[in-house]
RNA sequence: GGGCGGUUAGCUCAGCUGGUUAGAGCGCAUGCUUCACACGCAUGAGGUCGGAGGUUCGAGUCCUCCAUCGCCCACCA
């Protein structure tokens, strides 16, 4: 762009004609439109990798609620993006929506009152509200719809939710390139997620298996380790007596019974073993023997295990299918029976008991008839109901294992005492409300347990900002205890692109699964037949079965760098955009988003997904609790923007340093507003000084420019280290203290002087250079007000219609900017400190005037300043400006021996 | 129990690789309608830098221990 063409479009205006107040809302709307028209957020698609700065921005969960944390971390990204653009980078700043997954499904369920069932047929043009009315459904009754109809409703809801986010992002002036918008459920992302699966399959990193999997019984889906959280939950210890089989057989020296202590009595029917610590003298005689469970009379092995804690409960415990992680581990290592009693919906499933000598399937019992009688009372009950019922049953002497000793023995109930209430920590799915169960089910997994060294190595190649965040990643990676369960029994997600052959006997051959070919993507195996089959063969012998599960949403969102770079598509841009430069994100999702993204890039190409990860903190309540978790008032961002304006909100967010949590404190918004006002007024004042400008020759001016140069250098250094909050602070303090409070006050008379043409021209030039430079330093933070002031004259003078197209101030000669706004080095051999000298002297004058109760603006009859001889020599260089600013005609000098700095003595005019 | 981070003026936070009397903003007190700005300007009060040891000529800054707050992980019988 040249000055000539720009000048025809941008006309300077007279600052005197500007309104007294800056109308924030009106001008912000104006500038948003302007930036769109100028295309400041667009990137050059032909630019080579080395010229581009690629931001792997986080796609928000569209159905999640907006909170100040979004404003906080997304502002950080935008500040970096704007800075990088000004420093000449081809910034690629996309935005996506993470819309698939459970949050959306849950919102649809609540919003429309529907539930999807896999085998319900699709209905075109279904009007849910009308249908509910027709059926006369109550508010809390769910309408059952097909998978296809449910997905349609999900799309409807996410489209609305995305609008809300987009509005906020636009209101805040984020310089997102909306041409690079994507949604994790769209065709492109579905293809890339499925392509990722095909590639992992080809490399042997995925497998399917029927394994005990963490399961949420409400949502009826598998969950991954990263989605699990611990919650303190009330529970109760139940002391339950088990019999000892060998004692019943008359063996000597073996106790007849022992008592375990459990918080999960409902799992007694699923008991498959008993264990205690090998060194525990109390139970040594029991090892190698067998226990008999109360009520169900199963004969289960008793074995020693180092993992049992003698201090806990009674020191001896029962193992079930499956109470927790440890049960799964013991089941695997000790070759125990499998007795799953919990259904996928969290109820007691139908089970048959058989005698130990019987043929066929069933659970072995020493007394199958009685076991079945008791178990049938539990059938179909939810686990919490099962617990109550079991407690009731075990309170009857008839359930005692001791009854197996013989009819003559006087027996007592197996429940030895009233349950003892405790609070313990229980695993929950983070979005669920019922504890996790371990349920054997067929799932897909990505092998991680053998990849830890690779993941550590790749994670270490990423530069983490701040650097200690790397330890969080390393910690999590080190603590991985399971492979990644990637299949979810949900609807609104990316289908897993596999089919299973069905043999002639109608058996599904899960291990011989058929994967889609690359040219089929995206594909839904529930709708499309497997390669080589006809749709008519679906579900038939010698036919195929389509996988009905979808991927975990992280499976797709972990591919955001590849999605931007269109990995494997027509128009693949991997060479130009991959790996990305910067991954900005919050620290709570290091274990998920950052971790899985590294998993993907490490497994696909053995390398990093991005060079740097900039981790932002949280917004916390004044009481230091995570805001999203607090029970207090939820602050939504749009009203904040309405109240304070985008620049002020951005100012607030910019004060948060990477990695540091920030308390939500509304006074910071006020400070931001004040800065905006000050920039407006200082801009008006400086540009009103419209005498001709000339060379910067005056001593004070040259020293000021040197300090300005120093500010630019420090702010730039801070930005290069991603310490934008520091850059802002450096700029702000120079603007406020040095520029408006001191420099402007020192030269405002000279800038209008009638008799010092050279000094006047120097002051005007310096004022304009100072404002021009400071505006550019502020531009990434407060884009509206800086562009507003820029537009008054700088747009025309420089040819940059928007400040956001202008270059960042450089310390060396800069051909991109008119000479009068360059910060070329200034040779000031003996007066580097002149500006500081003048500031200190004028401060002394102000203090003296204050103490003498003379108004600051009042003229002085006499002004005397004392200091050491050196100090006075230095002051002489800037004498006239200091005298002017102090309101005196001249300065009297008084030599002082002590180095207390300048001290002024003043006399007012009568 | 393990890891990480914080603990500096009433409040929110800066203090880089250790170096003179520890900084900012808000709040507070006092004064000023100075022709850009009262969403302003000026002046001032206010801190034994969580505690205890140690290294050093010298520590808010380094080391050790402790306390406390937060986050993540482990603990789930």
PDB file of N, CA, C and O in Angstrom, chain A residues 506-568:
ATOM      1  N   UNK A 506     -23.676 -66.855  12.192  1.00  0.00           N
ATOM      2  CA  UNK A 506     -24.233 -65.628  12.758  1.00  0.00           C
ATOM      3  C   UNK A 506     -23.383 -65.028  13.869  1.00  0.00           C
ATOM      4  O   UNK A 506     -23.813 -64.113  14.556  1.00  0.00           O
ATOM      5  N   UNK A 507     -22.169 -65.564  14.072  1.00  0.00           N
ATOM      6  CA  UNK A 507     -21.278 -65.021  15.101  1.00  0.00           C
ATOM      7  C   UNK A 507     -20.506 -63.813  14.556  1.00  0.00           C
ATOM      8  O   UNK A 507     -19.960 -63.884  13.455  1.00  0.00           O
ATOM      9  N   UNK A 508     -20.462 -62.754  15.335  1.00  0.00           N
ATOM     10  CA  UNK A 508     -19.730 -61.565  14.903  1.00  0.00           C
ATOM     11  C   UNK A 508     -18.236 -61.762  15.167  1.00  0.00           C
ATOM     12  O   UNK A 508     -17.844 -62.141  16.269  1.00  0.00           O
ATOM     13  N   UNK A 509     -17.432 -61.539  14.147  1.00  0.00           N
ATOM     14  CA  UNK A 509     -15.988 -61.756  14.247  1.00  0.00           C
ATOM     15  C   UNK A 509     -15.293 -60.426  14.553  1.00  0.00           C
ATOM     16  O   UNK A 509     -14.801 -59.735  13.676  1.00  0.00           O
ATOM     17  N   UNK A 510     -15.272 -60.097  15.842  1.00  0.00           N
ATOM     18  CA  UNK A 510     -14.743 -58.768  16.216  1.00  0.00           C
ATOM     19  C   UNK A 510     -13.275 -58.614  15.874  1.00  0.00           C
ATOM     20  O   UNK A 510     -12.815 -57.525  15.553  1.00  0.00           O
ATOM     21  N   UNK A 511     -12.524 -59.700  15.967  1.00  0.00           N
ATOM     22  CA  UNK A 511     -11.080 -59.561  15.760  1.00  0.00           C
ATOM     23  C   UNK A 511     -10.703 -59.421  14.286  1.00  0.00           C
ATOM     24  O   UNK A 511      -9.605 -58.994  13.958  1.00  0.00           O
ATOM     25  N   UNK A 512     -11.624 -59.776  13.400  1.00  0.00           N
ATOM     26  CA  UNK A 512     -11.337 -59.649  11.964  1.00  0.00           C
ATOM     27  C   UNK A 512     -11.961 -58.386  11.379  1.00  0.00           C
ATOM     28  O   UNK A 512     -12.436 -58.374  10.252  1.00  0.00           O
ATOM     29  N   UNK A 513     -11.976 -57.348  12.180  1.00  0.00           N
ATOM     30  CA  UNK A 513     -12.680 -56.132  11.761  1.00  0.00           C
ATOM     31  C   UNK A 513     -12.184 -55.603  10.414  1.00  0.00           C
ATOM     32  O   UNK A 513     -11.041 -55.810  10.022  1.00  0.00           O
ATOM     33  N   UNK A 514     -13.108 -54.924   9.713  1.00  0.00           N
ATOM     34  CA  UNK A 514     -12.816 -54.356   8.394  1.00  0.00           C
ATOM     35  C   UNK A 514     -12.735 -52.842   8.566  1.00  0.00           C
ATOM     36  O   UNK A 514     -13.660 -52.248   9.124  1.00  0.00           O
ATOM     37  N   UNK A 515     -11.658 -52.221   8.113  1.00  0.00           N
ATOM     38  CA  UNK A 515     -11.593 -50.761   8.239  1.00  0.00           C
ATOM     39  C   UNK A 515     -11.975 -50.110   6.913  1.00  0.00           C
ATOM     40  O   UNK A 515     -11.860 -50.718   5.844  1.00  0.00           O
ATOM     41  N   UNK A 516     -12.454 -48.877   7.006  1.00  0.00           N
ATOM     42  CA  UNK A 516     -12.814 -48.126   5.807  1.00  0.00           C
ATOM     43  C   UNK A 516     -11.560 -47.826   5.010  1.00  0.00           C
ATOM     44  O   UNK A 516     -10.448 -47.827   5.544  1.00  0.00           O
ATOM     45  N   UNK A 517     -11.739 -47.561   3.725  1.00  0.00           N
ATOM     46  CA  UNK A 517     -10.600 -47.106   2.943  1.00  0.00           C
ATOM     47  C   UNK A 517     -10.638 -45.583   2.902  1.00  0.00           C
ATOM     48  O   UNK A 517     -11.679 -44.968   3.130  1.00  0.00           O
ATOM     49  N   UNK A 518      -9.489 -44.993   2.651  1.00  0.00           N
ATOM     50  CA  UNK A 518      -9.334 -43.544   2.729  1.00  0.00           C
ATOM     51  C   UNK A 518     -10.335 -42.800   1.845  1.00  0.00           C
ATOM     52  O   UNK A 518     -10.840 -41.739   2.225  1.00  0.00           O
ATOM     53  N   UNK A 519     -10.664 -43.388   0.678  1.00  0.00           N
ATOM     54  CA  UNK A 519     -11.541 -42.658  -0.245  1.00  0.00           C
ATOM     55  C   UNK A 519     -13.012 -42.685   0.181  1.00  0.00           C
ATOM     56  O   UNK A 519     -13.851 -42.037  -0.428  1.00  0.00           O
ATOM     57  N   UNK A 520     -13.345 -43.414   1.238  1.00  0.00           N
ATOM     58  CA  UNK A 520     -14.726 -43.466   1.702  1.00  0.00           C
ATOM     59  C   UNK A 520     -15.051 -42.356   2.707  1.00  0.00           C
ATOM     60  O   UNK A 520     -16.208 -42.135   3.054  1.00  0.00           O
ATOM     61  N   UNK A 521     -14.016 -41.699   3.227  1.00  0.00           N
ATOM     62  CA  UNK A 521     -14.200 -40.800   4.364  1.00  0.00           C
ATOM     63  C   UNK A 521     -14.890 -39.493   3.954  1.00  0.00           C
ATOM     64  O   UNK A 521     -14.629 -39.006   2.864  1.00  0.00           O
ATOM     65  N   UNK A 522     -15.730 -38.943   4.847  1.00  0.00           N
ATOM     66  CA  UNK A 522     -16.153 -39.536   6.111  1.00  0.00           C
ATOM     67  C   UNK A 522     -17.217 -40.581   5.876  1.00  0.00           C
ATOM     68  O   UNK A 522     -17.992 -40.470   4.940  1.00  0.00           O
ATOM     69  N   UNK A 523     -17.237 -41.575   6.749  1.00  0.00           N
ATOM     70  CA  UNK A 523     -18.185 -42.667   6.551  1.00  0.00           C
ATOM     71  C   UNK A 523     -18.871 -42.993   7.877  1.00  0.00           C
ATOM     72  O   UNK A 523     -18.280 -42.842   8.942  1.00  0.00           O
ATOM     73  N   UNK A 524     -20.136 -43.390   7.781  1.00  0.00           N
ATOM     74  CA  UNK A 524     -20.858 -43.868   8.957  1.00  0.00           C
ATOM     75  C   UNK A 524     -21.188 -45.342   8.717  1.00  0.00           C
ATOM     76  O   UNK A 524     -22.032 -45.663   7.887  1.00  0.00           O
ATOM     77  N   UNK A 525     -20.518 -46.235   9.414  1.00  0.00           N
ATOM     78  CA  UNK A 525     -20.708 -47.674   9.171  1.00  0.00           C
ATOM     79  C   UNK A 525     -22.125 -48.135   9.479  1.00  0.00           C
ATOM     80  O   UNK A 525     -22.507 -49.244   9.088  1.00  0.00           O
ATOM     81  N   UNK A 526     -22.912 -47.310  10.146  1.00  0.00           N
ATOM     82  CA  UNK A 526     -24.300 -47.671  10.395  1.00  0.00           C
ATOM     83  C   UNK A 526     -25.154 -47.403   9.155  1.00  0.00           C
ATOM     84  O   UNK A 526     -26.275 -47.874   9.052  1.00  0.00           O
ATOM     85  N   UNK A 527     -24.635 -46.566   8.252  1.00  0.00           N
ATOM     86  CA  UNK A 527     -25.400 -46.219   7.052  1.00  0.00           C
ATOM     87  C   UNK A 527     -24.794 -46.837   5.804  1.00  0.00           C
ATOM     88  O   UNK A 527     -25.513 -47.245   4.893  1.00  0.00           O
ATOM     89  N   UNK A 528     -23.470 -46.896   5.753  1.00  0.00           N
ATOM     90  CA  UNK A 528     -22.809 -47.434   4.556  1.00  0.00           C
ATOM     91  C   UNK A 528     -22.393 -48.883   4.816  1.00  0.00           C
ATOM     92  O   UNK A 528     -21.994 -49.221   5.931  1.00  0.00           O
ATOM     93  N   UNK A 529     -22.493 -49.729   3.813  1.00  0.00           N
ATOM     94  CA  UNK A 529     -22.060 -51.119   3.984  1.00  0.00           C
ATOM     95  C   UNK A 529     -20.536 -51.211   4.011  1.00  0.00           C
ATOM     96  O   UNK A 529     -19.844 -50.320   3.521  1.00  0.00           O
ATOM     97  N   UNK A 530     -20.061 -52.279   4.579  1.00  0.00           N
ATOM     98  CA  UNK A 530     -18.614 -52.508   4.605  1.00  0.00           C
ATOM     99  C   UNK A 530     -18.109 -52.705   3.183  1.00  0.00           C
ATOM    100  O   UNK A 530     -18.852 -53.181   2.326  1.00  0.00           O
ATOM    101  N   UNK A 531     -16.852 -52.313   2.925  1.00  0.00           N
ATOM    102  CA  UNK A 531     -16.292 -52.525   1.586  1.00  0.00           C
ATOM    103  C   UNK A 531     -16.429 -53.998   1.207  1.00  0.00           C
ATOM    104  O   UNK A 531     -16.123 -54.872   2.021  1.00  0.00           O
ATOM    105  N   UNK A 532     -16.921 -54.241  -0.007  1.00  0.00           N
ATOM    106  CA  UNK A 532     -17.044 -55.620  -0.468  1.00  0.00           C
ATOM    107  C   UNK A 532     -18.364 -56.261  -0.079  1.00  0.00           C
ATOM    108  O   UNK A 532     -18.580 -57.443  -0.369  1.00  0.00           O
ATOM    109  N   UNK A 533     -19.229 -55.528   0.598  1.00  0.00           N
ATOM    110  CA  UNK A 533     -20.527 -56.089   0.980  1.00  0.00           C
ATOM    111  C   UNK A 533     -21.649 -55.226   0.410  1.00  0.00           C
ATOM    112  O   UNK A 533     -21.443 -54.061   0.059  1.00  0.00           O
ATOM    113  N   UNK A 534     -22.855 -55.814   0.371  1.00  0.00           N
ATOM    114  CA  UNK A 534     -24.055 -55.064  -0.006  1.00  0.00           C
ATOM    115  C   UNK A 534     -24.790 -54.674   1.273  1.00  0.00           C
ATOM    116  O   UNK A 534     -24.730 -55.374   2.276  1.00  0.00           O
ATOM    117  N   UNK A 535     -25.514 -53.595   1.196  1.00  0.00           N
ATOM    118  CA  UNK A 535     -26.260 -53.142   2.367  1.00  0.00           C
ATOM    119  C   UNK A 535     -27.226 -54.232   2.863  1.00  0.00           C
ATOM    120  O   UNK A 535     -27.491 -54.362   4.055  1.00  0.00           O
ATOM    121  N   UNK A 536     -27.719 -55.037   1.921  1.00  0.00           N
ATOM    122  CA  UNK A 536     -28.678 -56.082   2.303  1.00  0.00           C
ATOM    123  C   UNK A 536     -28.057 -57.145   3.216  1.00  0.00           C
ATOM    124  O   UNK A 536     -28.758 -57.908   3.866  1.00  0.00           O
ATOM    125  N   UNK A 537     -26.724 -57.167   3.274  1.00  0.00           N
ATOM    126  CA  UNK A 537     -26.060 -58.188   4.092  1.00  0.00           C
ATOM    127  C   UNK A 537     -25.863 -57.737   5.541  1.00  0.00           C
ATOM    128  O   UNK A 537     -25.293 -58.461   6.351  1.00  0.00           O
ATOM    129  N   UNK A 538     -26.334 -56.530   5.832  1.00  0.00           N
ATOM    130  CA  UNK A 538     -26.152 -56.006   7.187  1.00  0.00           C
ATOM    131  C   UNK A 538     -26.886 -56.902   8.184  1.00  0.00           C
ATOM    132  O   UNK A 538     -28.065 -57.180   8.055  1.00  0.00           O
ATOM    133  N   UNK A 539     -26.142 -57.370   9.165  1.00  0.00           N
ATOM    134  CA  UNK A 539     -26.735 -58.152  10.232  1.00  0.00           C
ATOM    135  C   UNK A 539     -27.052 -59.595   9.857  1.00  0.00           C
ATOM    136  O   UNK A 539     -27.593 -60.343  10.670  1.00  0.00           O
ATOM    137  N   UNK A 540     -26.741 -59.989   8.631  1.00  0.00           N
ATOM    138  CA  UNK A 540     -27.071 -61.355   8.184  1.00  0.00           C
ATOM    139  C   UNK A 540     -25.865 -62.277   8.353  1.00  0.00           C
ATOM    140  O   UNK A 540     -24.725 -61.816   8.343  1.00  0.00           O
ATOM    141  N   UNK A 541     -26.122 -63.592   8.472  1.00  0.00           N
ATOM    142  CA  UNK A 541     -25.001 -64.548   8.437  1.00  0.00           C
ATOM    143  C   UNK A 541     -24.211 -64.348   7.136  1.00  0.00           C
ATOM    144  O   UNK A 541     -24.811 -64.071   6.091  1.00  0.00           O
ATOM    145  N   UNK A 542     -22.910 -64.464   7.230  1.00  0.00           N
ATOM    146  CA  UNK A 542     -22.010 -64.200   6.103  1.00  0.00           C
ATOM    147  C   UNK A 542     -22.055 -62.739   5.638  1.00  0.00           C
ATOM    148  O   UNK A 542     -21.572 -62.412   4.569  1.00  0.00           O
ATOM    149  N   UNK A 543     -22.653 -61.913   6.466  1.00  0.00           N
ATOM    150  CA  UNK A 543     -22.695 -60.477   6.143  1.00  0.00           C
ATOM    151  C   UNK A 543     -21.776 -59.688   7.058  1.00  0.00           C
ATOM    152  O   UNK A 543     -20.659 -60.144   7.348  1.00  0.00           O
ATOM    153  N   UNK A 544     -22.245 -58.556   7.514  1.00  0.00           N
ATOM    154  CA  UNK A 544     -21.385 -57.686   8.328  1.00  0.00           C
ATOM    155  C   UNK A 544     -22.234 -56.938   9.345  1.00  0.00           C
ATOM    156  O   UNK A 544     -23.466 -56.881   9.246  1.00  0.00           O
ATOM    157  N   UNK A 545     -21.544 -56.389  10.309  1.00  0.00           N
ATOM    158  CA  UNK A 545     -22.174 -55.538  11.309  1.00  0.00           C
ATOM    159  C   UNK A 545     -21.417 -54.216  11.329  1.00  0.00           C
ATOM    160  O   UNK A 545     -20.187 -54.222  11.351  1.00  0.00           O
ATOM    161  N   UNK A 546     -22.127 -53.098  11.296  1.00  0.00           N
ATOM    162  CA  UNK A 546     -21.462 -51.787  11.350  1.00  0.00           C
ATOM    163  C   UNK A 546     -21.197 -51.378  12.792  1.00  0.00           C
ATOM    164  O   UNK A 546     -22.017 -51.632  13.664  1.00  0.00           O
ATOM    165  N   UNK A 547     -20.040 -50.816  13.024  1.00  0.00           N
ATOM    166  CA  UNK A 547     -19.729 -50.323  14.377  1.00  0.00           C
ATOM    167  C   UNK A 547     -20.666 -49.184  14.690  1.00  0.00           C
ATOM    168  O   UNK A 547     -20.856 -48.278  13.879  1.00  0.00           O
ATOM    169  N   UNK A 548     -21.248 -49.245  15.896  1.00  0.00           N
ATOM    170  CA  UNK A 548     -22.240 -48.238  16.226  1.00  0.00           C
ATOM    171  C   UNK A 548     -21.665 -47.184  17.166  1.00  0.00           C
ATOM    172  O   UNK A 548     -22.239 -46.121  17.362  1.00  0.00           O
ATOM    173  N   UNK A 549     -20.473 -47.434  17.703  1.00  0.00           N
ATOM    174  CA  UNK A 549     -19.864 -46.476  18.623  1.00  0.00           C
ATOM    175  C   UNK A 549     -19.238 -45.305  17.877  1.00  0.00           C
ATOM    176  O   UNK A 549     -18.944 -45.383  16.686  1.00  0.00           O
ATOM    177  N   UNK A 550     -19.033 -44.229  18.629  1.00  0.00           N
ATOM    178  CA  UNK A 550     -18.335 -43.067  18.068  1.00  0.00           C
ATOM    179  C   UNK A 550     -17.060 -42.830  18.877  1.00  0.00           C
ATOM    180  O   UNK A 550     -16.859 -43.420  19.937  1.00  0.00           O
ATOM    181  N   UNK A 551     -16.225 -41.954  18.365  1.00  0.00           N
ATOM    182  CA  UNK A 551     -14.981 -41.625  19.067  1.00  0.00           C
ATOM    183  C   UNK A 551     -15.246 -40.696  20.247  1.00  0.00           C
ATOM    184  O   UNK A 551     -16.124 -39.831  20.198  1.00  0.00           O
ATOM    185  N   UNK A 552     -14.436 -40.870  21.255  1.00  0.00           N
ATOM    186  CA  UNK A 552     -14.237 -39.878  22.300  1.00  0.00           C
ATOM    187  C   UNK A 552     -13.972 -38.523  21.616  1.00  0.00           C
ATOM    188  O   UNK A 552     -13.283 -38.476  20.599  1.00  0.00           O
ATOM    189  N   UNK A 553     -14.524 -37.431  22.140  1.00  0.00           N
ATOM    190  CA  UNK A 553     -14.324 -36.156  21.428  1.00  0.00           C
ATOM    191  C   UNK A 553     -12.855 -35.750  21.376  1.00  0.00           C
ATOM    192  O   UNK A 553     -12.435 -35.060  20.451  1.00  0.00           O
ATOM    193  N   UNK A 554     -12.081 -36.180  22.374  1.00  0.00           N
ATOM    194  CA  UNK A 554     -10.653 -35.807  22.340  1.00  0.00           C
ATOM    195  C   UNK A 554      -9.953 -36.455  21.149  1.00  0.00           C
ATOM    196  O   UNK A 554      -8.906 -35.988  20.719  1.00  0.00           O
ATOM    197  N   UNK A 555     -10.542 -37.543  20.669  1.00  0.00           N
ATOM    198  CA  UNK A 555      -9.896 -38.195  19.528  1.00  0.00           C
ATOM    199  C   UNK A 555      -9.869 -37.251  18.331  1.00  0.00           C
ATOM    200  O   UNK A 555      -8.932 -37.263  17.539  1.00  0.00           O
ATOM    201  N   UNK A 556     -10.910 -36.422  18.201  1.00  0.00           N
ATOM    202  CA  UNK A 556     -10.962 -35.437  17.123  1.00  0.00           C
ATOM    203  C   UNK A 556     -10.249 -34.140  17.507  1.00  0.00           C
ATOM    204  O   UNK A 556      -9.446 -33.609  16.736  1.00  0.00           O
ATOM    205  N   UNK A 557     -10.521 -33.634  18.712  1.00  0.00           N
ATOM    206  CA  UNK A 557      -9.949 -32.334  19.067  1.00  0.00           C
ATOM    207  C   UNK A 557      -8.430 -32.422  19.242  1.00  0.00           C
ATOM    208  O   UNK A 557      -7.742 -31.409  19.201  1.00  0.00           O
ATOM    209  N   UNK A 558      -7.910 -33.611  19.415  1.00  0.00           N
ATOM    210  CA  UNK A 558      -6.453 -33.764  19.505  1.00  0.00           C
ATOM    211  C   UNK A 558      -5.798 -33.605  18.134  1.00  0.00           C
ATOM    212  O   UNK A 558      -4.582 -33.710  18.020  1.00  0.00           O
ATOM    213  N   UNK A 559      -6.611 -33.347  17.116  1.00  0.00           N
ATOM    214  CA  UNK A 559      -6.070 -33.217  15.760  1.00  0.00           C
ATOM    215  C   UNK A 559      -6.175 -31.788  15.241  1.00  0.00           C
ATOM    216  O   UNK A 559      -6.042 -31.567  14.031  1.00  0.00           O
ATOM    217  N   UNK A 560      -6.412 -30.821  16.128  1.00  0.00           N
ATOM    218  CA  UNK A 560      -6.597 -29.447  15.631  1.00  0.00           C
ATOM    219  C   UNK A 560      -5.442 -28.954  14.757  1.00  0.00           C
ATOM    220  O   UNK A 560      -5.706 -28.261  13.766  1.00  0.00           O
ATOM    221  N   UNK A 561      -4.184 -29.279  15.050  1.00  0.00           N
ATOM    222  CA  UNK A 561      -3.132 -28.810  14.137  1.00  0.00           C
ATOM    223  C   UNK A 561      -3.267 -29.436  12.741  1.00  0.00           C
ATOM    224  O   UNK A 561      -3.041 -28.780  11.734  1.00  0.00           O
ATOM    225  N   UNK A 562      -3.656 -30.703  12.709  1.00  0.00           N
ATOM    226  CA  UNK A 562      -3.818 -31.392  11.416  1.00  0.00           C
ATOM    227  C   UNK A 562      -5.082 -30.895  10.707  1.00  0.00           C
ATOM    228  O   UNK A 562      -5.125 -30.847   9.480  1.00  0.00           O
ATOM    229  N   UNK A 563      -6.105 -30.547  11.478  1.00  0.00           N
ATOM    230  CA  UNK A 563      -7.343 -30.052  10.867  1.00  0.00           C
ATOM    231  C   UNK A 563      -7.052 -28.734  10.138  1.00  0.00           C
ATOM    232  O   UNK A 563      -7.460 -28.527   9.000  1.00  0.00           O
ATOM    233  N   UNK A 564      -6.315 -27.843  10.823  1.00  0.00           N
ATOM    234  CA  UNK A 564      -5.953 -26.584  10.178  1.00  0.00           C
ATOM    235  C   UNK A 564      -5.137 -26.846   8.919  1.00  0.00           C
ATOM    236  O   UNK A 564      -5.330 -26.203   7.890  1.00  0.00           O
ATOM    237  N   UNK A 565      -4.244 -27.805   9.008  1.00  0.00           N
ATOM    238  CA  UNK A 565      -3.332 -28.053   7.886  1.00  0.00           C
ATOM    239  C   UNK A 565      -3.928 -29.002   6.848  1.00  0.00           C
ATOM    240  O   UNK A 565      -3.273 -29.341   5.875  1.00  0.00           O
ATOM    241  N   UNK A 566      -5.177 -29.406   7.077  1.00  0.00           N
ATOM    242  CA  UNK A 566      -5.905 -30.245   6.110  1.00  0.00           C
ATOM    243  C   UNK A 566      -5.140 -31.510   5.736  1.00  0.00           C
ATOM    244  O   UNK A 566      -4.990 -31.861   4.566  1.00  0.00           O
ATOM    245  N   UNK A 567      -4.712 -32.181   6.764  1.00  0.00           N
ATOM    246  CA  UNK A 567      -3.913 -33.388   6.645  1.00  0.00           C
ATOM    247  C   UNK A 567      -4.614 -34.425   5.759  1.00  0.00           C
ATOM    248  O   UNK A 567      -5.747 -34.820   6.033  1.00  0.00           O
ATOM    249  N   UNK A 568      -3.928 -34.822   4.707  1.00  0.00           N
ATOM    250  CA  UNK A 568      -4.421 -35.893   3.858  1.00  0.00           C
ATOM    251  C   UNK A 568      -5.560 -35.520   2.934  1.00  0.00           C
ATOM    252  O   UNK A 568      -6.096 -36.375   2.252  1.00  0.00           O
TER     253      UNK A 568
END
